[in-house]
Amino acid sequence: MKEMLRLDLSRSQLEPRALDACKEELGILKKRLWSGEEAFTGWVRLPLAYDRNELKKILSTAEKIRKQCQVFIVIGIGGSYLGARAAISALAAGGNAAPEIFYAGQNLSGTYHKELIKKIREKEFCLCVISKSGTTTEPSVAFSILKDELYQRYGREEAAKRIYAITDSEKGVLRQEVNREGYESFAVPDDIGGRYSVLTAVGLLPIAVAGIDIEEMLLGAESVASQVSAAKGEGRGTPGTDQTDDAALLAAARASLLKRGTTVEVFEYYEPGLQYFAEWLKQLFGESEGKDGKGIFPAALQFSTDLHSMGQFLQDGNRIFFETVLNVLNPPEDLIVPESAGELLAGRSMNAINQAAVQGVIAAHETAGISIIKLDIPELTPYYFGQMIYFFETSCALSGYLMGVNPFDQPGVESYKSEMRKVLQKK
Ligand code: PA5
């Protein structure tokens, strides 16, 4: 039997009383999340009953793409891209004869996209455009530019065979284009929003193209979903009122820390492969909680790199934050430090020294009075990555409920879009 992620609240400086205060409420909120009656909660039961036909289609399409192109460009922004990038950055190191993966439409930089076009000039490429609404400006601009490249290179008919689209099943201009041009496509389920969609085709198709085992990832997610739902022995898929699963406990801890006045959460990781997972976390928590004047501001730091830039602030600066450490216990690779490094370090494994940094930083920050949450991740594999996705999605949704906000909408994101439209219309 495989392990589970382990949540360690022993240095959170929270009294068990503070967590107990949320327990009853969390039990009720868990039932609400699993009721199937709330909009955009389709992701909750997804890993427990994954549509086998959809999974088969994702796997066979990914296999086709792997043979078809040397470069696979994922076009999307926010929840339509960060999950895939997080998984691919964390798990695809070392390469395995998969196409090179590039990202487009996650910014509006002409320089970035021009450089991208230069990089793919001599290479066979395919596009995967992902947008639930099908109307988002950033991916729309990038898609039209890259589609133009594709037309010039292959002609319109062949280009259509190199375009894959993931969008709403019916609505939006992208779906209309899919229907008109006959692109191979997947539908984003109606009841799943962008940042909770990693385990749908939105995340799984690009992840599978990168050669990562998505079935293992789903099994990992399923293991957490079963744990969350099996509380009090009410059986799979029916959560009890026992809220002691770790995802709920994390929601309780964050709510208590917010009440104590720490309004910033710093996600810290010691494996650079987790950079985009931290970006995904920032989006998940930032977009889900940050509304109605509420929420915890999510930040991320890569250690030990950022200890030499932000370490001073953390140790000694304004105490507006608590820390959440993502600690990978057995990273995929290691090195032994040679004799020349001197007595203290020679002969040790680099990962052991990295773990000494984890422990040293925690000790120093604990002494400085900082609240620290630690999540131990047994290994950086598809299975545990699946656990991480589902674990944080659940925790974030419950946390949003605890704060009294809707964790599944993002009305604030619309403001910049309409202002931008006004600017464009003036020109
Ligand atoms: O989480 C969300 O819903 C957002 O971050 C969206 O994913 C993002 O705005 C992109 O939207 P769309 O997929 O409609 O292009």
Short mmCIF file of C-alpha atoms and ligand atoms in Angstrom, two decimals:
data_model
loop_
_atom_site.label_atom_id
_atom_site.label_comp_id
_atom_site.label_asym_id
_atom_site.label_seq_id
_atom_site.Cartn_x
_atom_site.Cartn_y
_atom_site.Cartn_z
CA MET A 1 0.00 0.00 0.00
CA LYS A 2 1.30 3.44 -0.95
CA GLU A 3 1.74 6.24 1.55
CA MET A 4 -0.29 9.41 1.88
CA LEU A 5 0.84 13.03 2.06
CA ARG A 6 1.50 13.92 5.69
CA LEU A 7 0.35 17.20 7.19
CA ASP A 8 2.40 18.39 10.15
CA LEU A 9 0.82 21.17 12.23
CA SER A 10 3.12 20.68 15.23
CA ARG A 11 4.90 23.99 14.56
CA SER A 12 1.82 25.95 13.56
CA GLN A 13 1.57 27.43 17.08
CA LEU A 14 -2.13 26.64 17.00
CA GLU A 15 -3.76 25.22 20.07
CA PRO A 16 -5.80 22.07 19.37
CA ARG A 17 -8.68 24.15 20.76
CA ALA A 18 -8.43 26.56 17.82
CA LEU A 19 -8.75 23.68 15.35
CA ASP A 20 -11.51 22.02 17.35
CA ALA A 21 -13.54 25.21 17.11
CA CYS A 22 -13.87 24.72 13.34
CA LYS A 23 -14.55 20.98 13.43
CA GLU A 24 -18.30 20.91 13.54
CA GLU A 25 -18.59 23.60 10.89
CA LEU A 26 -16.10 21.77 8.66
CA GLY A 27 -18.12 18.58 8.89
CA ILE A 28 -21.15 20.46 7.59
CA LEU A 29 -19.13 22.20 4.87
CA LYS A 30 -17.70 18.88 3.73
CA LYS A 31 -21.17 17.52 3.29
CA ARG A 32 -22.09 20.65 1.35
CA LEU A 33 -19.06 20.22 -0.93
CA TRP A 34 -19.96 16.59 -1.61
CA SER A 35 -23.70 17.15 -1.96
CA GLY A 36 -23.49 17.54 -5.73
CA GLU A 37 -25.93 20.44 -5.37
CA GLU A 38 -23.40 23.27 -5.50
CA ALA A 39 -22.33 24.75 -8.84
CA PHE A 40 -18.82 23.87 -10.06
CA THR A 41 -18.19 21.00 -7.67
CA GLY A 42 -17.98 18.32 -10.40
CA TRP A 43 -14.26 17.83 -9.61
CA VAL A 44 -15.08 16.49 -6.11
CA ARG A 45 -16.25 13.04 -7.22
CA LEU A 46 -14.27 12.98 -10.46
CA PRO A 47 -11.39 10.70 -9.35
CA LEU A 48 -13.78 8.18 -7.76
CA ALA A 49 -15.65 7.48 -10.99
CA TYR A 50 -13.48 8.61 -13.87
CA ASP A 51 -15.11 8.27 -17.26
CA ARG A 52 -13.10 5.39 -18.80
CA ASN A 53 -14.04 6.38 -22.36
CA GLU A 54 -12.78 9.92 -21.82
CA LEU A 55 -9.56 8.57 -20.32
CA LYS A 56 -9.08 6.22 -23.28
CA LYS A 57 -9.62 9.10 -25.70
CA ILE A 58 -7.11 11.31 -23.84
CA LEU A 59 -4.50 8.52 -23.90
CA SER A 60 -4.96 7.69 -27.59
CA THR A 61 -4.95 11.35 -28.64
CA ALA A 62 -1.78 11.94 -26.61
CA GLU A 63 -0.14 8.95 -28.30
CA LYS A 64 -1.09 10.30 -31.73
CA ILE A 65 0.33 13.74 -30.88
CA ARG A 66 3.58 12.20 -29.60
CA LYS A 67 4.09 10.62 -33.02
CA GLN A 68 2.86 13.63 -34.97
CA CYS A 69 5.08 16.44 -33.71
CA GLN A 70 8.42 17.46 -32.28
CA VAL A 71 6.94 20.48 -30.53
CA PHE A 72 3.61 20.67 -28.75
CA ILE A 73 2.39 24.17 -27.89
CA VAL A 74 -0.15 24.49 -25.09
CA ILE A 75 -2.12 27.73 -25.50
CA GLY A 76 -4.04 28.87 -22.43
CA ILE A 77 -3.94 30.99 -19.29
CA GLY A 78 -4.76 30.61 -15.58
CA GLY A 79 -6.63 27.41 -14.84
CA SER A 80 -6.45 26.42 -18.48
CA TYR A 81 -2.67 26.05 -18.36
CA LEU A 82 -1.10 26.16 -14.89
CA GLY A 83 -2.05 22.64 -13.82
CA ALA A 84 -0.50 21.06 -16.89
CA ARG A 85 2.62 23.20 -16.59
CA ALA A 86 2.90 22.35 -12.88
CA ALA A 87 2.79 18.61 -13.57
CA ILE A 88 5.09 18.72 -16.57
CA SER A 89 7.69 20.86 -14.74
CA ALA A 90 7.60 18.60 -11.69
CA LEU A 91 7.52 15.20 -13.38
CA ALA A 92 8.90 15.32 -16.91
CA ALA A 93 12.55 16.02 -16.00
CA GLY A 94 15.10 14.02 -17.93
CA GLY A 95 12.97 13.77 -21.07
CA ASN A 96 11.54 10.58 -22.53
CA ALA A 97 11.34 11.10 -26.27
CA ALA A 98 8.21 13.19 -25.85
CA PRO A 99 7.68 16.31 -27.93
CA GLU A 100 9.19 19.44 -26.51
CA ILE A 101 6.41 21.36 -24.75
CA PHE A 102 6.06 25.12 -25.02
CA TYR A 103 3.43 27.45 -23.62
CA ALA A 104 1.69 30.35 -25.34
CA GLY A 105 -1.16 32.71 -24.59
CA GLN A 106 -0.27 32.99 -20.89
CA ASN A 107 0.89 36.56 -21.51
CA LEU A 108 0.51 39.25 -24.18
CA SER A 109 4.22 39.75 -24.87
CA GLY A 110 5.10 40.12 -28.55
CA THR A 111 8.73 39.41 -27.65
CA TYR A 112 7.88 36.12 -25.93
CA HIS A 113 5.72 34.90 -28.79
CA LYS A 114 8.18 36.01 -31.49
CA GLU A 115 10.97 34.11 -29.71
CA LEU A 116 8.69 31.08 -29.50
CA ILE A 117 8.06 31.20 -33.26
CA LYS A 118 11.83 31.38 -33.85
CA LYS A 119 12.40 28.34 -31.63
CA ILE A 120 9.93 26.16 -33.56
CA ARG A 121 10.96 27.29 -37.04
CA GLU A 122 12.69 24.05 -38.04
CA LYS A 123 10.41 21.74 -36.09
CA GLU A 124 7.18 19.86 -36.73
CA PHE A 125 4.59 21.33 -34.39
CA CYS A 126 1.02 21.00 -33.15
CA LEU A 127 -1.19 23.34 -31.16
CA CYS A 128 -3.45 22.62 -28.23
CA VAL A 129 -5.71 25.56 -27.50
CA ILE A 130 -7.42 25.41 -24.12
CA SER A 131 -10.08 27.89 -23.04
CA LYS A 132 -13.29 27.02 -21.25
CA SER A 133 -15.00 30.26 -22.28
CA GLY A 134 -13.32 30.25 -25.67
CA THR A 135 -13.17 34.03 -25.54
CA THR A 136 -10.17 34.90 -23.31
CA THR A 137 -8.00 37.55 -24.98
CA GLU A 138 -4.52 36.18 -24.22
CA PRO A 139 -5.02 32.67 -25.66
CA SER A 140 -7.16 34.02 -28.53
CA VAL A 141 -4.35 36.34 -29.65
CA ALA A 142 -1.68 33.63 -29.37
CA PHE A 143 -3.87 31.06 -31.12
CA SER A 144 -4.50 33.28 -34.11
CA ILE A 145 -0.78 34.07 -34.46
CA LEU A 146 0.33 30.45 -34.15
CA LYS A 147 -2.50 29.19 -36.36
CA ASP A 148 -1.23 31.56 -39.02
CA GLU A 149 2.21 29.97 -38.70
CA LEU A 150 0.61 26.56 -39.02
CA TYR A 151 -1.33 27.59 -42.17
CA GLN A 152 1.81 28.97 -43.78
CA ARG A 153 3.76 25.83 -42.97
CA TYR A 154 1.21 23.10 -43.73
CA GLY A 155 -1.78 24.66 -45.53
CA ARG A 156 -5.23 24.96 -43.97
CA GLU A 157 -6.34 21.35 -44.35
CA GLU A 158 -3.23 19.78 -42.80
CA ALA A 159 -3.14 22.53 -40.17
CA ALA A 160 -6.59 21.48 -38.95
CA LYS A 161 -5.17 18.01 -38.23
CA ARG A 162 -2.51 19.62 -36.04
CA ILE A 163 -4.89 21.65 -33.89
CA TYR A 164 -6.42 20.20 -30.73
CA ALA A 165 -8.98 22.18 -28.76
CA ILE A 166 -10.34 21.88 -25.24
CA THR A 167 -13.31 24.14 -24.58
CA ASP A 168 -16.96 24.29 -23.57
CA SER A 169 -19.10 21.55 -25.11
CA GLU A 170 -21.42 24.06 -26.80
CA LYS A 171 -20.74 27.71 -26.07
CA GLY A 172 -18.09 30.16 -27.27
CA VAL A 173 -16.33 31.08 -30.49
CA LEU A 174 -13.69 28.38 -30.03
CA ARG A 175 -16.36 25.65 -30.01
CA GLN A 176 -17.89 27.19 -33.15
CA GLU A 177 -14.48 27.09 -34.83
CA VAL A 178 -13.99 23.46 -33.75
CA ASN A 179 -17.31 22.56 -35.34
CA ARG A 180 -16.53 24.48 -38.51
CA GLU A 181 -12.93 23.29 -39.01
CA GLY A 182 -13.24 19.78 -37.58
CA TYR A 183 -10.42 19.97 -35.00
CA GLU A 184 -10.11 17.07 -32.62
CA SER A 185 -11.55 18.33 -29.35
CA PHE A 186 -12.45 17.67 -25.74
CA ALA A 187 -15.13 19.33 -23.63
CA VAL A 188 -14.45 21.02 -20.31
CA PRO A 189 -17.19 19.68 -18.05
CA ASP A 190 -19.89 22.28 -17.30
CA ASP A 191 -19.63 21.68 -13.57
CA ILE A 192 -15.84 22.18 -13.28
CA GLY A 193 -14.18 25.61 -13.33
CA GLY A 194 -10.71 26.44 -14.71
CA ARG A 195 -8.49 26.10 -11.64
CA TYR A 196 -10.19 22.88 -10.51
CA SER A 197 -9.87 21.26 -13.97
CA VAL A 198 -6.36 19.71 -13.88
CA LEU A 199 -7.74 16.20 -13.73
CA THR A 200 -9.94 16.70 -16.80
CA ALA A 201 -8.63 16.79 -20.39
CA VAL A 202 -7.55 20.40 -19.69
CA GLY A 203 -4.60 19.13 -17.66
CA LEU A 204 -4.44 15.47 -18.56
CA LEU A 205 -4.02 15.77 -22.34
CA PRO A 206 -0.85 17.92 -22.22
CA ILE A 207 0.44 15.92 -19.25
CA ALA A 208 -0.02 12.65 -21.16
CA VAL A 209 1.66 14.15 -24.24
CA ALA A 210 4.67 14.83 -21.98
CA GLY A 211 4.82 11.08 -21.32
CA ILE A 212 3.63 11.26 -17.71
CA ASP A 213 1.47 8.43 -16.38
CA ILE A 214 -1.94 10.09 -15.96
CA GLU A 215 -3.58 6.87 -14.74
CA GLU A 216 -1.20 6.88 -11.76
CA MET A 217 -2.01 10.54 -11.20
CA LEU A 218 -5.72 9.75 -11.08
CA LEU A 219 -5.07 6.87 -8.66
CA GLY A 220 -3.24 9.28 -6.37
CA ALA A 221 -6.15 11.73 -6.50
CA GLU A 222 -8.57 8.88 -5.88
CA SER A 223 -6.66 7.82 -2.76
CA VAL A 224 -7.17 11.28 -1.19
CA ALA A 225 -10.79 11.49 -2.37
CA SER A 226 -11.46 8.12 -0.73
CA GLN A 227 -9.78 9.26 2.48
CA VAL A 228 -11.79 12.47 2.56
CA SER A 229 -15.04 10.70 1.77
CA ALA A 230 -14.64 7.62 3.93
CA ALA A 231 -14.69 9.49 7.24
CA LYS A 232 -16.75 7.79 9.97
CA GLY A 233 -17.03 4.66 7.86
CA GLU A 234 -20.00 5.93 5.89
CA GLY A 235 -18.34 4.50 2.81
CA ARG A 236 -16.80 5.64 -0.39
CA GLY A 237 -18.31 8.75 -1.88
CA THR A 238 -20.32 9.71 1.18
CA PRO A 239 -18.44 11.99 3.51
CA GLY A 240 -19.23 11.76 7.16
CA THR A 241 -19.15 14.61 9.60
CA ASP A 242 -15.71 13.56 10.85
CA GLN A 243 -13.55 16.38 9.54
CA THR A 244 -10.20 15.02 10.70
CA ASP A 245 -8.85 14.25 7.24
CA ASP A 246 -5.76 16.33 6.54
CA ALA A 247 -7.27 18.48 3.77
CA ALA A 248 -10.01 19.66 6.16
CA LEU A 249 -7.47 20.08 8.96
CA LEU A 250 -5.36 22.32 6.74
CA ALA A 251 -8.42 24.46 5.97
CA ALA A 252 -9.06 24.78 9.72
CA ALA A 253 -5.42 25.71 10.41
CA ARG A 254 -5.35 28.39 7.70
CA ALA A 255 -8.63 29.89 8.95
CA SER A 256 -7.25 30.02 12.51
CA LEU A 257 -4.00 31.62 11.37
CA LEU A 258 -5.94 34.24 9.43
CA LYS A 259 -7.96 35.02 12.56
CA ARG A 260 -4.67 35.55 14.40
CA GLY A 261 -3.77 38.25 11.90
CA THR A 262 -1.37 36.54 9.51
CA THR A 263 -2.81 37.53 6.15
CA VAL A 264 -0.07 36.14 3.87
CA GLU A 265 0.76 32.48 3.26
CA VAL A 266 4.24 31.79 1.94
CA PHE A 267 4.48 28.47 0.12
CA GLU A 268 8.10 27.29 0.34
CA TYR A 269 9.63 24.48 -1.68
CA TYR A 270 13.15 23.08 -1.96
CA GLU A 271 12.77 21.26 -5.31
CA PRO A 272 12.86 23.69 -8.27
CA GLY A 273 10.57 21.27 -10.13
CA LEU A 274 7.78 22.54 -7.88
CA GLN A 275 8.01 26.11 -9.18
CA TYR A 276 4.87 25.85 -11.29
CA PHE A 277 3.05 23.80 -8.69
CA ALA A 278 3.55 26.81 -6.41
CA GLU A 279 2.21 29.03 -9.20
CA TRP A 280 -0.82 26.75 -9.45
CA LEU A 281 -1.30 26.99 -5.67
CA LYS A 282 -1.12 30.78 -5.86
CA GLN A 283 -3.85 30.81 -8.47
CA LEU A 284 -5.98 28.20 -6.69
CA PHE A 285 -5.98 30.01 -3.35
CA GLY A 286 -5.77 33.57 -4.69
CA GLU A 287 -8.69 33.27 -7.10
CA SER A 288 -10.77 31.09 -4.81
CA GLU A 289 -10.46 33.07 -1.57
CA GLY A 290 -9.63 36.62 -2.59
CA LYS A 291 -13.04 38.26 -2.78
CA ASP A 292 -15.40 40.41 -0.72
CA GLY A 293 -12.39 41.92 1.07
CA LYS A 294 -11.42 38.46 2.40
CA GLY A 295 -8.74 35.84 1.83
CA ILE A 296 -5.11 34.99 2.58
CA PHE A 297 -2.62 36.44 0.07
CA PRO A 298 -0.65 33.49 -1.38
CA ALA A 299 3.06 33.95 -2.11
CA ALA A 300 5.74 31.42 -3.09
CA LEU A 301 9.48 31.17 -2.47
CA GLN A 302 12.00 28.70 -3.86
CA PHE A 303 14.56 27.60 -1.28
CA SER A 304 17.37 27.69 -0.73
CA THR A 305 17.67 30.21 -3.61
CA ASP A 306 15.28 32.73 -2.04
CA LEU A 307 16.80 32.35 1.43
CA HIS A 308 19.51 34.60 0.03
CA SER A 309 17.02 37.24 -1.05
CA MET A 310 13.94 36.95 1.17
CA GLY A 311 15.42 34.96 4.08
CA GLN A 312 16.18 38.16 6.00
CA PHE A 313 12.58 39.38 5.75
CA LEU A 314 11.22 36.02 6.84
CA GLN A 315 13.53 35.79 9.84
CA ASP A 316 13.31 39.37 11.01
CA GLY A 317 10.76 41.37 9.04
CA ASN A 318 7.11 42.33 9.40
CA ARG A 319 5.17 39.32 10.75
CA ILE A 320 2.27 39.38 8.32
CA PHE A 321 2.76 35.80 7.17
CA PHE A 322 2.79 32.12 8.03
CA GLU A 323 4.70 29.48 6.08
CA THR A 324 3.57 26.30 4.31
CA VAL A 325 6.54 24.06 3.51
CA LEU A 326 6.22 21.57 0.65
CA ASN A 327 8.81 18.98 1.63
CA VAL A 328 9.70 16.23 -0.87
CA LEU A 329 11.16 13.39 1.21
CA ASN A 330 12.69 11.32 -1.61
CA PRO A 331 13.48 13.43 -4.68
CA PRO A 332 13.97 11.46 -7.92
CA GLU A 333 17.73 12.05 -8.27
CA ASP A 334 20.71 12.59 -5.99
CA LEU A 335 24.46 13.28 -6.02
CA ILE A 336 27.27 12.61 -3.58
CA VAL A 337 29.40 15.61 -2.65
CA PRO A 338 33.13 14.99 -3.34
CA GLU A 339 36.03 15.25 -0.86
CA SER A 340 37.02 18.70 -2.11
CA ALA A 341 33.92 20.19 -0.47
CA GLY A 342 35.52 19.88 2.96
CA GLU A 343 34.88 17.86 6.08
CA LEU A 344 31.35 19.04 6.89
CA LEU A 345 29.89 18.30 3.46
CA ALA A 346 32.12 15.68 1.78
CA GLY A 347 30.58 12.27 1.27
CA ARG A 348 27.07 13.45 2.03
CA SER A 349 24.26 13.26 -0.47
CA MET A 350 23.03 16.55 -1.86
CA ASN A 351 19.47 15.66 -0.90
CA ALA A 352 20.58 15.08 2.70
CA ILE A 353 22.11 18.56 2.73
CA ASN A 354 18.87 19.93 1.26
CA GLN A 355 16.94 18.22 4.09
CA ALA A 356 19.36 19.80 6.59
CA ALA A 357 18.36 23.15 5.03
CA VAL A 358 14.66 22.28 5.49
CA GLN A 359 15.21 21.42 9.15
CA GLY A 360 17.55 24.36 9.76
CA VAL A 361 15.15 26.90 8.26
CA ILE A 362 12.21 25.47 10.19
CA ALA A 363 14.20 25.61 13.46
CA ALA A 364 15.32 29.19 12.85
CA HIS A 365 11.86 30.39 11.86
CA GLU A 366 10.17 28.56 14.71
CA THR A 367 12.54 30.28 17.13
CA ALA A 368 11.60 33.57 15.50
CA GLY A 369 7.95 32.87 16.34
CA ILE A 370 6.65 32.12 12.85
CA SER A 371 3.77 29.68 12.41
CA ILE A 372 4.86 26.83 10.16
CA ILE A 373 2.73 24.23 8.39
CA LYS A 374 4.61 21.34 6.76
CA LEU A 375 3.38 18.93 4.13
CA ASP A 376 5.59 15.89 3.61
CA ILE A 377 5.42 14.53 0.07
CA PRO A 378 6.82 10.97 -0.04
CA GLU A 379 8.10 11.20 -3.65
CA LEU A 380 7.75 13.41 -6.70
CA THR A 381 5.84 10.90 -8.85
CA PRO A 382 2.56 11.08 -10.80
CA TYR A 383 0.79 9.25 -7.95
CA TYR A 384 1.76 11.75 -5.27
CA PHE A 385 1.25 14.64 -7.66
CA GLY A 386 -2.35 13.46 -8.08
CA GLN A 387 -2.65 13.43 -4.29
CA MET A 388 -1.28 16.96 -4.09
CA ILE A 389 -3.75 18.31 -6.64
CA TYR A 390 -6.81 16.80 -5.03
CA PHE A 391 -5.62 17.52 -1.49
CA PHE A 392 -5.17 21.25 -2.12
CA GLU A 393 -8.33 21.57 -4.22
CA THR A 394 -10.36 20.13 -1.35
CA SER A 395 -8.60 22.17 1.28
CA CYS A 396 -9.01 25.37 -0.73
CA ALA A 397 -12.71 24.81 -1.37
CA LEU A 398 -13.37 24.16 2.33
CA SER A 399 -11.25 27.14 3.27
CA GLY A 400 -13.29 29.37 0.94
CA TYR A 401 -16.51 28.08 2.51
CA LEU A 402 -15.09 28.74 6.00
CA MET A 403 -14.30 32.32 4.99
CA GLY A 404 -17.82 32.75 3.64
CA VAL A 405 -16.85 33.26 -0.01
CA ASN A 406 -17.72 31.31 -3.14
CA PRO A 407 -14.45 29.46 -3.92
CA PHE A 408 -15.54 28.68 -7.48
CA ASP A 409 -16.06 32.07 -9.10
CA GLN A 410 -13.69 34.93 -9.96
CA PRO A 411 -15.80 38.03 -10.62
CA GLY A 412 -12.85 40.34 -9.93
CA VAL A 413 -10.92 39.06 -12.94
CA GLU A 414 -13.55 40.60 -15.23
CA SER A 415 -12.69 44.20 -14.21
CA TYR A 416 -9.33 44.37 -15.96
CA LYS A 417 -10.81 42.71 -19.04
CA SER A 418 -13.53 45.32 -19.50
CA GLU A 419 -11.08 48.19 -18.84
CA MET A 420 -8.68 46.68 -21.38
CA ARG A 421 -11.49 46.42 -23.91
CA LYS A 422 -12.29 50.12 -23.39
CA VAL A 423 -8.64 51.01 -24.03
CA LEU A 424 -8.58 48.91 -27.21
CA GLN A 425 -11.82 50.45 -28.45
CA LYS A 426 -10.42 53.98 -28.08
CA LYS A 427 -7.46 53.27 -30.39
O1 PA5 B 1 -9.77 29.40 -12.76
C1 PA5 B 1 -10.32 30.02 -13.65
O2 PA5 B 1 -11.52 29.82 -13.95
C2 PA5 B 1 -9.55 31.03 -14.49
O3 PA5 B 1 -8.25 31.14 -14.06
C3 PA5 B 1 -9.57 30.61 -15.96
O4 PA5 B 1 -9.02 29.34 -16.08
C4 PA5 B 1 -8.78 31.60 -16.83
O5 PA5 B 1 -9.27 32.90 -16.66
C5 PA5 B 1 -8.88 31.20 -18.30
O6 PA5 B 1 -10.21 31.15 -18.72
P1 PA5 B 1 -10.64 30.37 -20.02
O7 PA5 B 1 -10.36 28.94 -19.81
O8 PA5 B 1 -12.10 30.65 -20.16
O9 PA5 B 1 -9.84 30.94 -21.17
#
